[in-house]
Amino acid sequence: FLIFSYITSHFLIRQYLIGSTSFSMKKSERLSNDRWGDSNKSHLGGIAFSCCAIISFLMIISQNTFVIGEITEEYKSFIGLFFIVIISSIVGVLDEKENMKPLTKLFFQFIISGVIIWAGYVIPLTELFIANVLFTLFWLILFINALNMFDNVDGAAGIFSLSIFLLFLFMALSKGSNLDLIIIISVYVGSIAAFLYYNIYPSKLFMGDIGSLQLASILGAISIKVFWKDINQDLNIYDLFYNLLLNNLVFLVIFFDVLFVFALRISKGKNPFIGDTNHLSHAVIKIVKNPKMAIYLLSAFTAINIITFLIFSLVLSEYSIVFKLITILLFILTS
């Protein structure tokens, strides 16, 4: 599935998507003011993700033993991801064509988040289910927008997403997760790897909202399944705080980007929700004077976060919760 998605994405991008600039001309005109570099190119790279994922889902369904009408937890988890791909792809295409308003985007993000929660992807924060649902909804909306905002320079969102999917693949294999989940993760690893061949600076196309919305939705859902699956709900405040920090550690760079750009816009008296070219990645580019180097530095930061997460999860698992909490707080603060 990984090899299939890699080859298929290469073919789709090279033959059909890379020259489709006219379809997204409205988006190109808007992004010329709030995206770094030349935006007058195809924003349809995410269609490659959609095609590979949908084909793979259909192949899994054709070979599976799911009973139609029997809504089991496994069935809901799988079919929920399928719906997420379909909805996010349609919304992404509409956005590229019509350039949706922020509130319209937020409405669809709530729908996608609702489907994720319906499918059983709920963060077990407390013993109160409704509190868990509300927190999951808040976190998903934050995460979707954070990743979408991080897609502002060549290669940034693609390399970040590929890094997280590789972590998911490692964890899913090591934990003996459901084979369907492993296949879906592998499909995204392959399709993103192929996309990056055309998206690294100087890029030939972007993933667009078709890609960023889809990747954020799928990453958000799978992270809940992978990171929070074995968490006991009967936790003290220290355990709860530690798990929140640890399970969001690998997403630190995109959350830092949101805090950085919002603080900068507010300090200048601007609307924090109006896009510009003052993101964390833009600041790094100004410092190093090299777009590729800037993205590699941010990617290295994510790699360090992933390694730190694995150390705390695998090596330091037997240490006291107070020691782990203080250590990870110091790591985040020094970052």
Tab-separated table of C-alpha atoms in Angstrom:
chain	number	residue	atom	x	y	z
A	1	PHE	CA	0.000	0.000	0.000
A	2	LEU	CA	2.864	2.375	0.746
A	3	ILE	CA	4.539	1.662	-2.593
A	4	PHE	CA	1.199	1.796	-4.413
A	5	SER	CA	0.352	5.221	-2.971
A	6	TYR	CA	3.842	6.559	-3.705
A	7	ILE	CA	3.679	5.538	-7.377
A	8	THR	CA	0.054	6.610	-7.798
A	9	SER	CA	0.684	10.048	-6.264
A	10	HIS	CA	3.689	10.609	-8.512
A	11	PHE	CA	1.615	9.730	-11.564
A	12	LEU	CA	-1.387	11.894	-10.614
A	13	ILE	CA	0.716	14.932	-9.736
A	14	ARG	CA	2.973	14.733	-12.778
A	15	GLN	CA	0.224	14.003	-15.317
A	16	TYR	CA	-2.805	15.909	-14.033
A	17	LEU	CA	-2.346	18.101	-10.954
A	18	ILE	CA	0.853	20.045	-11.467
A	19	GLY	CA	-0.529	22.199	-14.291
A	20	SER	CA	-4.030	22.818	-12.869
A	21	THR	CA	-3.530	26.472	-11.902
A	22	SER	CA	-6.684	27.947	-13.424
A	23	PHE	CA	-8.964	25.961	-11.116
A	24	SER	CA	-7.467	27.583	-8.022
A	25	MET	CA	-6.835	31.080	-9.389
A	26	LYS	CA	-9.060	32.678	-6.725
A	27	LYS	CA	-7.006	31.017	-4.000
A	28	SER	CA	-3.784	32.067	-5.721
A	29	GLU	CA	-4.875	35.703	-5.767
A	30	ARG	CA	-5.720	35.685	-2.049
A	31	LEU	CA	-2.641	33.764	-0.961
A	32	SER	CA	-0.346	36.150	-2.811
A	33	ASN	CA	-0.747	38.477	0.213
A	34	ASP	CA	-0.438	35.932	3.047
A	35	ARG	CA	1.816	33.170	1.746
A	36	TRP	CA	5.572	33.315	1.327
A	37	GLY	CA	6.819	32.961	-2.266
A	38	ASP	CA	5.004	32.509	-5.566
A	39	SER	CA	1.389	31.350	-5.092
A	40	ASN	CA	0.478	31.299	-8.776
A	41	LYS	CA	0.701	27.529	-9.130
A	42	SER	CA	-1.498	24.515	-8.596
A	43	HIS	CA	-3.086	24.155	-5.145
A	44	LEU	CA	-4.460	20.694	-5.906
A	45	GLY	CA	-1.683	18.429	-4.655
A	46	GLY	CA	-3.972	17.154	-1.901
A	47	ILE	CA	-6.114	15.386	-4.514
A	48	ALA	CA	-3.329	12.793	-4.759
A	49	PHE	CA	-3.773	12.040	-1.037
A	50	SER	CA	-7.530	11.727	-1.505
A	51	CYS	CA	-7.333	9.380	-4.487
A	52	CYS	CA	-4.812	7.049	-2.844
A	53	ALA	CA	-6.738	6.983	0.435
A	54	ILE	CA	-10.152	6.390	-1.174
A	55	ILE	CA	-8.840	3.591	-3.408
A	56	SER	CA	-7.187	1.950	-0.392
A	57	PHE	CA	-10.328	2.253	1.731
A	58	LEU	CA	-12.396	0.627	-1.013
A	59	MET	CA	-9.853	-2.192	-1.366
A	60	ILE	CA	-9.969	-2.815	2.391
A	61	ILE	CA	-13.774	-2.776	2.416
A	62	SER	CA	-13.917	-5.259	-0.484
A	63	GLN	CA	-11.723	-7.716	1.440
A	64	ASN	CA	-13.115	-7.129	4.923
A	65	THR	CA	-15.658	-8.971	7.020
A	66	PHE	CA	-17.591	-5.922	8.203
A	67	VAL	CA	-21.287	-6.728	8.429
A	68	ILE	CA	-23.453	-4.017	6.886
A	69	GLY	CA	-25.675	-2.524	9.568
A	70	GLU	CA	-23.632	-3.943	12.445
A	71	ILE	CA	-22.086	-0.843	14.004
A	72	THR	CA	-19.171	-2.176	16.010
A	73	GLU	CA	-16.408	-0.005	17.524
A	74	GLU	CA	-13.944	-1.275	14.908
A	75	TYR	CA	-16.386	-0.575	12.088
A	76	LYS	CA	-17.093	2.979	13.311
A	77	SER	CA	-13.371	3.733	13.678
A	78	PHE	CA	-12.650	2.591	10.127
A	79	ILE	CA	-15.689	4.020	8.353
A	80	GLY	CA	-15.258	7.285	10.283
A	81	LEU	CA	-11.823	7.797	8.731
A	82	PHE	CA	-13.323	7.041	5.309
A	83	PHE	CA	-15.999	9.704	5.818
A	84	ILE	CA	-13.358	12.176	6.995
A	85	VAL	CA	-11.361	11.712	3.786
A	86	ILE	CA	-14.481	12.172	1.646
A	87	ILE	CA	-15.776	15.246	3.512
A	88	SER	CA	-12.396	16.994	3.824
A	89	SER	CA	-11.666	16.398	0.131
A	90	ILE	CA	-15.012	17.837	-0.975
A	91	VAL	CA	-14.677	20.838	1.353
A	92	GLY	CA	-11.115	21.389	0.154
A	93	VAL	CA	-12.146	21.359	-3.497
A	94	LEU	CA	-14.991	23.808	-2.793
A	95	ASP	CA	-12.609	26.088	-0.926
A	96	GLU	CA	-10.095	26.070	-3.763
A	97	LYS	CA	-12.869	26.905	-6.209
A	98	GLU	CA	-14.930	29.397	-4.196
A	99	ASN	CA	-12.463	30.657	-1.564
A	100	MET	CA	-14.646	30.098	1.527
A	101	LYS	CA	-15.036	32.622	4.319
A	102	PRO	CA	-13.410	31.778	7.697
A	103	LEU	CA	-16.756	31.100	9.403
A	104	THR	CA	-17.782	28.722	6.611
A	105	LYS	CA	-14.506	26.846	7.031
A	106	LEU	CA	-15.067	26.685	10.788
A	107	PHE	CA	-18.545	25.240	10.216
A	108	PHE	CA	-17.131	22.386	8.136
A	109	GLN	CA	-14.340	21.848	10.663
A	110	PHE	CA	-17.018	21.297	13.316
A	111	ILE	CA	-18.732	18.764	11.040
A	112	ILE	CA	-15.465	16.883	10.473
A	113	SER	CA	-14.690	16.969	14.190
A	114	GLY	CA	-18.191	15.660	14.908
A	115	VAL	CA	-17.626	12.712	12.576
A	116	ILE	CA	-14.276	11.988	14.271
A	117	ILE	CA	-15.956	11.970	17.692
A	118	TRP	CA	-18.859	9.827	16.399
A	119	ALA	CA	-16.301	7.313	15.141
A	120	GLY	CA	-15.006	6.880	18.692
A	121	TYR	CA	-11.923	9.083	18.552
A	122	VAL	CA	-12.410	10.787	21.917
A	123	ILE	CA	-9.598	11.901	24.247
A	124	PRO	CA	-10.195	10.140	27.610
A	125	LEU	CA	-9.311	13.138	29.724
A	126	THR	CA	-11.712	12.520	32.619
A	127	GLU	CA	-14.401	10.091	33.735
A	128	LEU	CA	-17.062	12.477	32.364
A	129	PHE	CA	-17.804	11.569	28.745
A	130	ILE	CA	-19.320	14.950	27.886
A	131	ALA	CA	-16.199	16.720	29.206
A	132	ASN	CA	-14.050	14.432	27.058
A	133	VAL	CA	-16.169	15.175	23.991
A	134	LEU	CA	-15.981	18.950	24.503
A	135	PHE	CA	-12.223	18.885	25.049
A	136	THR	CA	-11.739	16.645	21.986
A	137	LEU	CA	-13.819	19.051	19.889
A	138	PHE	CA	-11.755	22.031	21.080
A	139	TRP	CA	-8.461	20.200	20.497
A	140	LEU	CA	-9.424	19.020	17.000
A	141	ILE	CA	-10.461	22.514	15.880
A	142	LEU	CA	-7.202	23.918	17.269
A	143	PHE	CA	-5.110	21.207	15.630
A	144	ILE	CA	-6.820	21.476	12.222
A	145	ASN	CA	-6.283	25.234	12.115
A	146	ALA	CA	-2.708	24.960	13.414
A	147	LEU	CA	-1.668	22.550	10.668
A	148	ASN	CA	-3.514	24.559	8.037
A	149	MET	CA	-1.675	27.718	9.148
A	150	PHE	CA	1.647	25.861	9.081
A	151	ASP	CA	1.178	25.180	5.358
A	152	ASN	CA	2.665	28.562	4.477
A	153	VAL	CA	6.046	27.765	2.910
A	154	ASP	CA	7.283	25.043	0.591
A	155	GLY	CA	7.592	21.666	2.278
A	156	ALA	CA	6.640	22.746	5.816
A	157	ALA	CA	3.308	20.960	6.291
A	158	GLY	CA	4.347	18.012	4.123
A	159	ILE	CA	7.539	17.184	6.031
A	160	PHE	CA	5.808	17.732	9.373
A	161	SER	CA	2.912	15.427	8.431
A	162	LEU	CA	5.239	12.760	7.028
A	163	SER	CA	7.259	12.790	10.271
A	164	ILE	CA	4.132	12.290	12.382
A	165	PHE	CA	2.756	9.534	10.137
A	166	LEU	CA	6.101	7.701	10.369
A	167	LEU	CA	5.869	7.937	14.163
A	168	PHE	CA	2.308	6.590	13.993
A	169	LEU	CA	3.465	3.735	11.771
A	170	PHE	CA	6.206	2.799	14.239
A	171	MET	CA	3.832	2.931	17.215
A	172	ALA	CA	1.036	1.072	15.433
A	173	LEU	CA	3.403	-1.718	14.410
A	174	SER	CA	5.026	-1.938	17.847
A	175	LYS	CA	1.646	-2.071	19.602
A	176	GLY	CA	0.173	-4.564	17.162
A	177	SER	CA	-2.611	-2.207	16.114
A	178	ASN	CA	-5.419	-3.087	13.745
A	179	LEU	CA	-4.086	-3.905	10.261
A	180	ASP	CA	-6.555	-1.537	8.590
A	181	LEU	CA	-5.143	1.380	10.590
A	182	ILE	CA	-1.567	0.398	9.677
A	183	ILE	CA	-2.537	0.280	5.992
A	184	ILE	CA	-4.136	3.745	6.069
A	185	ILE	CA	-1.067	5.233	7.780
A	186	SER	CA	1.175	3.568	5.182
A	187	VAL	CA	-0.896	5.037	2.353
A	188	TYR	CA	-0.366	8.561	3.653
A	189	VAL	CA	3.365	7.953	4.175
A	190	GLY	CA	3.689	6.954	0.517
A	191	SER	CA	1.523	9.698	-0.964
A	192	ILE	CA	3.113	12.490	1.125
A	193	ALA	CA	6.621	11.272	0.240
A	194	ALA	CA	5.737	11.485	-3.467
A	195	PHE	CA	4.116	14.917	-3.008
A	196	LEU	CA	7.214	16.314	-1.305
A	197	TYR	CA	9.255	15.576	-4.433
A	198	TYR	CA	7.259	18.377	-6.090
A	199	ASN	CA	6.700	20.573	-3.015
A	200	ILE	CA	10.223	21.120	-1.661
A	201	TYR	CA	11.544	24.609	-2.487
A	202	PRO	CA	11.248	25.723	-5.200
A	203	SER	CA	7.878	23.964	-5.285
A	204	LYS	CA	5.922	23.101	-8.400
A	205	LEU	CA	2.568	22.810	-6.606
A	206	PHE	CA	0.931	23.081	-3.182
A	207	MET	CA	-1.279	20.614	-1.320
A	208	GLY	CA	-3.949	23.321	-0.838
A	209	ASP	CA	-6.808	23.038	1.652
A	210	ILE	CA	-7.674	19.709	0.027
A	211	GLY	CA	-4.448	18.400	1.493
A	212	SER	CA	-3.996	20.405	4.703
A	213	LEU	CA	-7.588	19.897	5.910
A	214	GLN	CA	-7.446	16.204	5.107
A	215	LEU	CA	-4.043	15.609	6.706
A	216	ALA	CA	-4.993	17.576	9.823
A	217	SER	CA	-8.259	15.655	10.205
A	218	ILE	CA	-6.684	12.226	9.708
A	219	LEU	CA	-3.644	13.042	11.882
A	220	GLY	CA	-5.881	14.395	14.629
A	221	ALA	CA	-8.085	11.301	14.644
A	222	ILE	CA	-5.263	8.759	14.485
A	223	SER	CA	-3.262	10.572	17.179
A	224	ILE	CA	-6.173	10.079	19.571
A	225	LYS	CA	-6.226	6.380	18.762
A	226	VAL	CA	-2.444	5.935	18.992
A	227	PHE	CA	-1.530	8.271	21.875
A	228	TRP	CA	-4.572	8.035	24.139
A	229	LYS	CA	-5.751	4.454	23.621
A	230	ASP	CA	-4.210	2.972	26.786
A	231	ILE	CA	-4.693	5.965	29.099
A	232	ASN	CA	-6.541	5.231	32.329
A	233	GLN	CA	-9.276	7.797	33.001
A	234	ASP	CA	-8.819	7.513	36.783
A	235	LEU	CA	-5.822	9.861	36.946
A	236	ASN	CA	-4.588	12.456	39.411
A	237	ILE	CA	-3.901	16.025	38.322
A	238	TYR	CA	-0.181	15.364	37.788
A	239	ASP	CA	-0.837	12.383	35.500
A	240	LEU	CA	-3.432	14.354	33.587
A	241	PHE	CA	-1.149	17.345	33.037
A	242	TYR	CA	1.765	15.085	32.087
A	243	ASN	CA	-0.270	13.174	29.492
A	244	LEU	CA	-1.539	16.424	27.965
A	245	LEU	CA	2.034	17.690	27.589
A	246	LEU	CA	3.536	14.415	26.386
A	247	ASN	CA	0.832	13.558	23.854
A	248	ASN	CA	1.054	17.021	22.304
A	249	LEU	CA	4.848	17.176	22.346
A	250	VAL	CA	5.262	16.018	18.737
A	251	PHE	CA	2.887	18.804	17.619
A	252	LEU	CA	4.874	21.492	19.418
A	253	VAL	CA	6.140	23.244	16.280
A	254	ILE	CA	2.678	23.916	14.830
A	255	PHE	CA	1.301	25.029	18.202
A	256	PHE	CA	4.322	27.315	18.649
A	257	ASP	CA	3.589	28.721	15.193
A	258	VAL	CA	0.008	29.583	16.208
A	259	LEU	CA	1.154	31.272	19.428
A	260	PHE	CA	3.952	33.096	17.611
A	261	VAL	CA	1.829	34.505	14.796
A	262	PHE	CA	-1.151	35.381	17.019
A	263	ALA	CA	1.076	37.206	19.521
A	264	LEU	CA	2.826	39.098	16.717
A	265	ARG	CA	-0.418	40.141	15.026
A	266	ILE	CA	-2.035	41.262	18.289
A	267	SER	CA	1.081	43.242	19.271
A	268	LYS	CA	0.799	45.106	15.962
A	269	GLY	CA	-2.905	45.781	16.457
A	270	LYS	CA	-3.953	43.424	13.646
A	271	ASN	CA	-6.724	40.831	13.493
A	272	PRO	CA	-5.049	37.544	14.561
A	273	PHE	CA	-7.238	35.596	12.126
A	274	ILE	CA	-6.154	37.545	9.029
A	275	GLY	CA	-3.293	35.788	7.244
A	276	ASP	CA	0.121	37.325	6.631
A	277	THR	CA	3.762	36.359	6.084
A	278	ASN	CA	4.846	36.588	9.706
A	279	HIS	CA	4.764	32.928	10.677
A	280	LEU	CA	7.488	31.099	12.576
A	281	SER	CA	8.780	29.647	9.307
A	282	HIS	CA	8.979	33.113	7.749
A	283	ALA	CA	10.987	34.375	10.731
A	284	VAL	CA	13.440	31.472	10.424
A	285	ILE	CA	13.824	32.128	6.681
A	286	LYS	CA	14.718	35.760	7.419
A	287	ILE	CA	17.404	34.597	9.850
A	288	VAL	CA	19.069	31.825	7.803
A	289	LYS	CA	18.404	33.413	4.371
A	290	ASN	CA	17.683	29.973	2.910
A	291	PRO	CA	14.135	28.548	2.519
A	292	LYS	CA	15.289	24.912	2.431
A	293	MET	CA	17.508	25.323	5.474
A	294	ALA	CA	14.683	27.002	7.399
A	295	ILE	CA	12.312	24.102	6.784
A	296	TYR	CA	15.009	21.562	7.619
A	297	LEU	CA	15.648	23.349	10.930
A	298	LEU	CA	11.949	23.281	11.821
A	299	SER	CA	11.819	19.620	10.759
A	300	ALA	CA	14.812	18.891	12.980
A	301	PHE	CA	12.934	20.479	15.877
A	302	THR	CA	9.998	18.139	15.205
A	303	ALA	CA	12.396	15.173	14.992
A	304	ILE	CA	13.844	16.109	18.402
A	305	ASN	CA	10.320	16.304	19.814
A	306	ILE	CA	9.495	12.872	18.407
A	307	ILE	CA	12.663	11.349	19.873
A	308	THR	CA	11.916	12.985	23.225
A	309	PHE	CA	8.371	11.619	23.126
A	310	LEU	CA	9.668	8.105	22.461
A	311	ILE	CA	12.198	8.396	25.297
A	312	PHE	CA	9.503	9.387	27.773
A	313	SER	CA	7.089	6.741	26.448
A	314	LEU	CA	9.507	3.816	26.236
A	315	VAL	CA	12.603	4.499	28.349
A	316	LEU	CA	11.348	6.641	31.237
A	317	SER	CA	7.964	4.947	31.636
A	318	GLU	CA	8.879	3.507	35.062
A	319	TYR	CA	10.082	6.794	36.557
A	320	SER	CA	7.921	8.784	38.958
A	321	ILE	CA	5.272	11.026	37.450
A	322	VAL	CA	6.639	14.121	39.253
A	323	PHE	CA	10.125	13.593	37.799
A	324	LYS	CA	8.733	13.078	34.280
A	325	LEU	CA	6.431	16.085	34.588
A	326	ILE	CA	9.217	18.433	35.707
A	327	THR	CA	11.588	17.112	33.035
A	328	ILE	CA	9.150	17.520	30.167
A	329	LEU	CA	8.154	20.998	31.381
A	330	LEU	CA	11.805	22.021	31.380
A	331	PHE	CA	12.205	20.601	27.868
A	332	ILE	CA	9.239	22.572	26.528
A	333	LEU	CA	10.302	25.791	28.238
A	334	THR	CA	13.874	25.554	26.954
A	335	SER	CA	12.590	24.828	23.443
